[in-house]
GROMACS .gro file of C-alpha atoms in nm:
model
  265
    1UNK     CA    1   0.000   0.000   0.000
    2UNK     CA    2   0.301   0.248   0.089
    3UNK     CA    3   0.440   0.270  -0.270
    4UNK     CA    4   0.826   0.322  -0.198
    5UNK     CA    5   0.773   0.568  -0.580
    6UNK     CA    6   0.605   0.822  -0.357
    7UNK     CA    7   0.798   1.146  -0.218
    8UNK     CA    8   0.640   1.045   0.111
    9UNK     CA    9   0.883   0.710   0.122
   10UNK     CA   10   1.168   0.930   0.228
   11UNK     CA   11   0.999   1.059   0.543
   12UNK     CA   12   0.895   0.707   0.607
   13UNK     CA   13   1.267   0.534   0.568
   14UNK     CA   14   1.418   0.859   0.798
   15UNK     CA   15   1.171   0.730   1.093
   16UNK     CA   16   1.250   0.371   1.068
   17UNK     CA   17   1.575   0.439   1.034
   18UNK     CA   18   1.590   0.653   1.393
   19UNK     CA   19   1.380   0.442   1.529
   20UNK     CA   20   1.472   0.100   1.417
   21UNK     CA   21   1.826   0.085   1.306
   22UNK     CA   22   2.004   0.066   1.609
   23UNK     CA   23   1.772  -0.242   1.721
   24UNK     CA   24   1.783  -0.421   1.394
   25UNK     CA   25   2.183  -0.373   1.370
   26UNK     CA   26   2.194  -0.574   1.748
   27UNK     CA   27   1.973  -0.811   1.602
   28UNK     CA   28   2.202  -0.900   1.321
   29UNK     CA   29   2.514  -0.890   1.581
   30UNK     CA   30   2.366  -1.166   1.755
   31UNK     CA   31   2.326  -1.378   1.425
   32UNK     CA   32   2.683  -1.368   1.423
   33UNK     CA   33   2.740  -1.156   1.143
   34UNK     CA   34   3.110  -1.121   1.106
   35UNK     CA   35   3.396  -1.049   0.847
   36UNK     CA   36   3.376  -1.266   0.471
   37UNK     CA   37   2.982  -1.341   0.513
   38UNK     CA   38   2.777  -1.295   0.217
   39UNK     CA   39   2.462  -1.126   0.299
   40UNK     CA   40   2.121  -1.059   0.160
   41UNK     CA   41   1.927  -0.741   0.248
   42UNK     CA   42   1.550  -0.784   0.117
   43UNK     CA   43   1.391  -0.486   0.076
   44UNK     CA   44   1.677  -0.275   0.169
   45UNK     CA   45   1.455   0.081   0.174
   46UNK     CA   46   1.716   0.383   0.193
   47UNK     CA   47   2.003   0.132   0.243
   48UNK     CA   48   2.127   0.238   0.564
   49UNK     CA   49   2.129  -0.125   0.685
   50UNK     CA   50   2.246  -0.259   0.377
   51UNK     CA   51   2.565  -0.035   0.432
   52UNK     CA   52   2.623  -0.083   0.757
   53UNK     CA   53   2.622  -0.507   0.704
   54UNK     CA   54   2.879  -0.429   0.411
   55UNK     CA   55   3.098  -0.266   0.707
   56UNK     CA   56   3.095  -0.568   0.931
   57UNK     CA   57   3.133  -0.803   0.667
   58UNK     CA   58   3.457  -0.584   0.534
   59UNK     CA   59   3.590  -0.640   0.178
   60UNK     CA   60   3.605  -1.014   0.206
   61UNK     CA   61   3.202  -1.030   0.238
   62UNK     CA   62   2.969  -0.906  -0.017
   63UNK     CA   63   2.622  -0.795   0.059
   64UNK     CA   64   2.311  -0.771  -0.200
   65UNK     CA   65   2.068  -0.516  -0.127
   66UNK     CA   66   1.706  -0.578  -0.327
   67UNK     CA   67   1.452  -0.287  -0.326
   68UNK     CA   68   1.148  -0.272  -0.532
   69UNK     CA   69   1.243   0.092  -0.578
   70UNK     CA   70   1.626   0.145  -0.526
   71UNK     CA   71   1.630   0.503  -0.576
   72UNK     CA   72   1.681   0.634  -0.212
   73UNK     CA   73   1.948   0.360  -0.166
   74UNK     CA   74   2.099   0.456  -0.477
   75UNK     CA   75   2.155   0.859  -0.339
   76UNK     CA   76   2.387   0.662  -0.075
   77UNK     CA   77   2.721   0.599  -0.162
   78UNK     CA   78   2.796   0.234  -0.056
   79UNK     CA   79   3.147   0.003   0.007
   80UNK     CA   80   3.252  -0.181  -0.310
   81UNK     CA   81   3.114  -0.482  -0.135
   82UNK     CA   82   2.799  -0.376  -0.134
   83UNK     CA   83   2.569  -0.411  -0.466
   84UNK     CA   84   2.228  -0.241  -0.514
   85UNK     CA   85   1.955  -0.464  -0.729
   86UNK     CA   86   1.638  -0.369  -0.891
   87UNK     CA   87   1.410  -0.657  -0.767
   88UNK     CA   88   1.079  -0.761  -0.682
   89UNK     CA   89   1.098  -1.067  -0.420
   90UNK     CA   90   0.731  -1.165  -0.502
   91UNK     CA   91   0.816  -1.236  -0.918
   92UNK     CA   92   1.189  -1.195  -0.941
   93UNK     CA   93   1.399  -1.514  -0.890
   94UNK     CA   94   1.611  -1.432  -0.593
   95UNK     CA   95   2.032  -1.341  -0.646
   96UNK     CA   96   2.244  -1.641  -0.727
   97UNK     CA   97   2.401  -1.777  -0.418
   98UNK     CA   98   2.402  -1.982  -0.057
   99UNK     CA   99   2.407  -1.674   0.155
  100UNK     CA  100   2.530  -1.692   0.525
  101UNK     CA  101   2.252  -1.419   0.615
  102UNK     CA  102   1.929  -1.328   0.470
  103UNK     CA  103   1.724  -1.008   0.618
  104UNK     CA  104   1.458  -0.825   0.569
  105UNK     CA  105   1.270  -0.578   0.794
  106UNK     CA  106   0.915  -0.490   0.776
  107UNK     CA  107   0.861  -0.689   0.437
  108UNK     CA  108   0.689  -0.976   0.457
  109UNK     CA  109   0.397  -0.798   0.647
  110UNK     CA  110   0.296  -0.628   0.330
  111UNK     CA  111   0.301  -0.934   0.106
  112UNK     CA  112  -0.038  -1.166   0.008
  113UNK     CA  113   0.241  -1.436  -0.084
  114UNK     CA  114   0.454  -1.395   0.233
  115UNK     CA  115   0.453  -1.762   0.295
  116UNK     CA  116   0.581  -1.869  -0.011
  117UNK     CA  117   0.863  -1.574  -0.037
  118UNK     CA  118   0.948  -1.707   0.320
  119UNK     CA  119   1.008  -2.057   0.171
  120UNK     CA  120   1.218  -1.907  -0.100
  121UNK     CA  121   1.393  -1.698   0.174
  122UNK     CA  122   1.499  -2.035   0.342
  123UNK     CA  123   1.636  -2.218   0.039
  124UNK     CA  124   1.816  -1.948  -0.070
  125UNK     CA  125   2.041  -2.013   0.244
  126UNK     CA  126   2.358  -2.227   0.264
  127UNK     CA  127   2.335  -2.536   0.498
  128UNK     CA  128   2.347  -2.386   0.854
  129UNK     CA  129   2.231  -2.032   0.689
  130UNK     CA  130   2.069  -1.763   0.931
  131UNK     CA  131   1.742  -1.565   0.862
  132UNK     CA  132   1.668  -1.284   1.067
  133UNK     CA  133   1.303  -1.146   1.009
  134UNK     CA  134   1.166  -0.829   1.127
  135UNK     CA  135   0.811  -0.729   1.140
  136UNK     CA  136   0.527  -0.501   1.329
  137UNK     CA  137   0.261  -0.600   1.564
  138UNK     CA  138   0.056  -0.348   1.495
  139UNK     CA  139  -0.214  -0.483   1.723
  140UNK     CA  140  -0.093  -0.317   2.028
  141UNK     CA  141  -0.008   0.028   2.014
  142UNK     CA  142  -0.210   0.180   2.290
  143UNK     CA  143  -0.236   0.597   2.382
  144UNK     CA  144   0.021   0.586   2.702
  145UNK     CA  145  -0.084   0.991   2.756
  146UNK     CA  146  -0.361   1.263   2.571
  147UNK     CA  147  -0.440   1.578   2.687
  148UNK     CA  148  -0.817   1.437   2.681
  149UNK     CA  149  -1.009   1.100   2.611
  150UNK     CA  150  -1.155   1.303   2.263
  151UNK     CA  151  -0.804   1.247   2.166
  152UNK     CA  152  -0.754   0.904   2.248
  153UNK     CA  153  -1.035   0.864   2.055
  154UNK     CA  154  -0.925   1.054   1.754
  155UNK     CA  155  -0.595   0.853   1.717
  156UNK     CA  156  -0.774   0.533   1.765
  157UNK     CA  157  -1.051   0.588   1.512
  158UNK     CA  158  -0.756   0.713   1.258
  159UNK     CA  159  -0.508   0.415   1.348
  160UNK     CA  160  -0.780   0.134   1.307
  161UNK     CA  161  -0.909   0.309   0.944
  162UNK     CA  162  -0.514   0.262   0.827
  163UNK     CA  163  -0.503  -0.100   0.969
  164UNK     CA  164  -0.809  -0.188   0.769
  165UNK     CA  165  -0.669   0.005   0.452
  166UNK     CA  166  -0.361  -0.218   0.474
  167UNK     CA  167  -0.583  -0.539   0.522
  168UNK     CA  168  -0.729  -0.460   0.232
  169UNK     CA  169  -0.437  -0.452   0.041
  170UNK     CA  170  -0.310  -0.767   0.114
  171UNK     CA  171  -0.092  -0.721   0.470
  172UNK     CA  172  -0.133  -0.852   0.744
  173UNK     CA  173  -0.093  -0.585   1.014
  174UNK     CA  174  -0.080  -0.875   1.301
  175UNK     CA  175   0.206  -1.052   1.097
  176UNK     CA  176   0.500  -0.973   1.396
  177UNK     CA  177   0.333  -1.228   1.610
  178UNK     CA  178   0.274  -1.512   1.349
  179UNK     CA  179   0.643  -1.483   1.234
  180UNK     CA  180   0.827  -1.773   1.456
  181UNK     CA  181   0.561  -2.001   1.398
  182UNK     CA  182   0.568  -1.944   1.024
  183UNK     CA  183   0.958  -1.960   1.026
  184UNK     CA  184   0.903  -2.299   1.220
  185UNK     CA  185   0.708  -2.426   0.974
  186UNK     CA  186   0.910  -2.342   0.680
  187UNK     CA  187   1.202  -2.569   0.876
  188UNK     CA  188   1.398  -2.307   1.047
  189UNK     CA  189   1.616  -2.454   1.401
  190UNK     CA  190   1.706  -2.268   1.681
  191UNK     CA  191   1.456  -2.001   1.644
  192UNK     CA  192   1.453  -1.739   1.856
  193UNK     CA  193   1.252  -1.392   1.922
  194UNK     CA  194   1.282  -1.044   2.070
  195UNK     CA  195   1.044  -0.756   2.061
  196UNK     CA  196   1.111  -0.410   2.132
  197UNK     CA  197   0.882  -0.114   2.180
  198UNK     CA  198   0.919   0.232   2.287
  199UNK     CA  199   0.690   0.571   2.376
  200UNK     CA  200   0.663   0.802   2.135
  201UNK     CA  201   0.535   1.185   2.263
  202UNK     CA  202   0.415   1.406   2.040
  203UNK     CA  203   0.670   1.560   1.788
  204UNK     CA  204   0.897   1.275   1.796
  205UNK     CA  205   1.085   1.141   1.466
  206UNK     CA  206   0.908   0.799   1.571
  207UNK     CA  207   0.537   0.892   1.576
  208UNK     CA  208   0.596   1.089   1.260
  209UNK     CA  209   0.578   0.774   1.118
  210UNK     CA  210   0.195   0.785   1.156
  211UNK     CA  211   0.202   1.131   0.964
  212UNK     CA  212   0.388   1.015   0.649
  213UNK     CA  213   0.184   0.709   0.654
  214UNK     CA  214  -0.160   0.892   0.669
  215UNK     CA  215  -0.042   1.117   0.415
  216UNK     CA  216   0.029   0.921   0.173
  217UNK     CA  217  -0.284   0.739   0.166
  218UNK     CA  218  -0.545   1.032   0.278
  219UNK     CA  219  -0.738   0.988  -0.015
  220UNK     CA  220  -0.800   0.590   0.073
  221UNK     CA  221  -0.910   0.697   0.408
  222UNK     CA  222  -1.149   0.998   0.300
  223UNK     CA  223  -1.329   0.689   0.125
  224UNK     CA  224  -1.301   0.505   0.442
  225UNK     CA  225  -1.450   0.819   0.633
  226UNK     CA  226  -1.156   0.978   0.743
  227UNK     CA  227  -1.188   1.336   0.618
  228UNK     CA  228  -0.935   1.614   0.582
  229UNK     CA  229  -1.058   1.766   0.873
  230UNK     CA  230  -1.071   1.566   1.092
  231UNK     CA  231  -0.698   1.443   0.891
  232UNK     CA  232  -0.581   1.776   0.981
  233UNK     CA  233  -0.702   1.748   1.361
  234UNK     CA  234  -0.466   1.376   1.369
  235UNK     CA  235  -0.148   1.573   1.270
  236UNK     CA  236  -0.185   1.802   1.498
  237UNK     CA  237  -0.228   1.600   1.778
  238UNK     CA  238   0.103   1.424   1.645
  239UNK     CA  239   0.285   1.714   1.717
  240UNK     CA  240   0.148   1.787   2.072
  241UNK     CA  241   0.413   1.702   2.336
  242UNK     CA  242   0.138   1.577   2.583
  243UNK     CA  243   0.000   1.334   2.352
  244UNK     CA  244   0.264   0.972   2.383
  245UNK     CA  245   0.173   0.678   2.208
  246UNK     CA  246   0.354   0.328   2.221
  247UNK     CA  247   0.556   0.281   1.904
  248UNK     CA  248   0.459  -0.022   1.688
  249UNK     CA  249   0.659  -0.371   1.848
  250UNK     CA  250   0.918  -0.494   1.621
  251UNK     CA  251   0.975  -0.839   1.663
  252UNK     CA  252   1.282  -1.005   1.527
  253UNK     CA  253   1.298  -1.358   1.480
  254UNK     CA  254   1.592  -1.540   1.433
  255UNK     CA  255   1.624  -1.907   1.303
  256UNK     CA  256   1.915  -2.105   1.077
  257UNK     CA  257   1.893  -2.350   0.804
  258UNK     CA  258   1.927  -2.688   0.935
  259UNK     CA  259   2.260  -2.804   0.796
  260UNK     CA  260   2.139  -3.157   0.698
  261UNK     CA  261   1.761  -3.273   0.622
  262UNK     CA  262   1.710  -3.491   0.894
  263UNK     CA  263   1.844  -3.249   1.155
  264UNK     CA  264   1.601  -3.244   1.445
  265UNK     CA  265   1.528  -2.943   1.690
   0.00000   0.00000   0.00000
């Protein structure tokens, strides 16, 4: 629903990147992720990640970032280890190679087929291969403080109106807490999960998130009875200091690629 084409994408990547990046780079610490790996980044965004794996892998590694729409990425300049591809992971056969580490960070969620690009996620791993998955519960995001209960009210009417939007198109905003079972299933070992949240008070780079999101799809949500008005009234409250909401929980999921077929738990 968020098409990454849209000037809005580059407000969007800036607040993930605040927000997220610093959790997402400890997540792929504790996969290991060292010097010589070869690395896939799915869905790389602005690239920041992408960059900062080609850094820890050093000149030895390599690192493939895919992006749907590579042109943020692209205004980056990158280590000569790290290549930038044009590439949809729903139609586009995956880069050649076993890679060490696959990622991909708020993806899946977004995708009808995000079962079967997880299977294709898992065999394009060596033997003994780690996946790291990163995804939103958007299910729980309650109002920690509002100047008044009209407020809470506002938010939650606006918030549930986006949800259902991105239903519509296919995602599956409750997709963060289905993620270890469906990377069970598709014969991931030693799985493992963290979630982290935050607060986010009015006028913080993390709750502008919910601005550059409603922007871009105001149109969708007059249809769905969200009006500019009452559009207008949701921004501002996004920028009052006495308004905190909690962020959306990104939970990482961890698993590897059993080395042989008959490997148990």
């Amino acid at each position: 629903m968020f098409d990454s084409a849209r000037g809005e994408a580059a407000g969007r990547f800036a607040a993930l990147e605040a927000c997220y990046d610093p959790v997402s780079q400890q997540q792929l610490i504790r996969t290991g992720l060292g010097a010589g790996w070869s690395c896939l980044e799915v869905g790389g965004g602005s690239g920041s990640l992408g960059h900062w794996m080609g850094a820890r892998v050093g000149a030895g590694g390599r690192v493939i970032v895919t992006e749907i729409e590579p042109r943020w990425a692209a205004s980056r300049e990158r280590p000569a280890q790290v290549r930038l591809v044009r590439h949809d992971v729903v139609r586009d056969p995956l880069p050649d190679g076993d890679f060490d580490l696959i990622h991909a960070r708020l993806v899946l969620l977004h995708l009808p087929e995000r079962l079967a690009v997880l299977d294709r996620l898992v065999a394009a791993l060596r033997p003994g291969g780690r996946l790291l998955l990163e995804e939103f519960d958007c299910g729980w995001t309650p109002v920690l403080a509002a100047p008044d209960s009209a407020s809470t009210a506002l938010f939650e009417r606006v918030h549930q109106a986006l949800l259902g939007l991105l239903e519509g198109a296919g995602a599956d905003p409750l997709w963060g807490r289905r993620v270890l079972g469906a990377m069970a299933r598709a014969g991931l070992r030693e799985l493992s999960a963290t979630t982290y949240a935050e607060a986010w008070p009015g006028g913080s780079r993390g709750i502008d998130l919910h601005r550059h999101n409603t922007e871009q799809v105001a149109a969708d949500l007059a249809v769905a009875g969200i009006g500019a008005a009452e559009l207008a009234d949701f921004h501002r409250l996004l920028r009052d200091p006495e308004f905190v909401v909690n962020s959306y929980p990104l939970v990482s999921v961890r698993g590897r690629r059993p080395l042989r077929p008959e490997e148990t738990p």
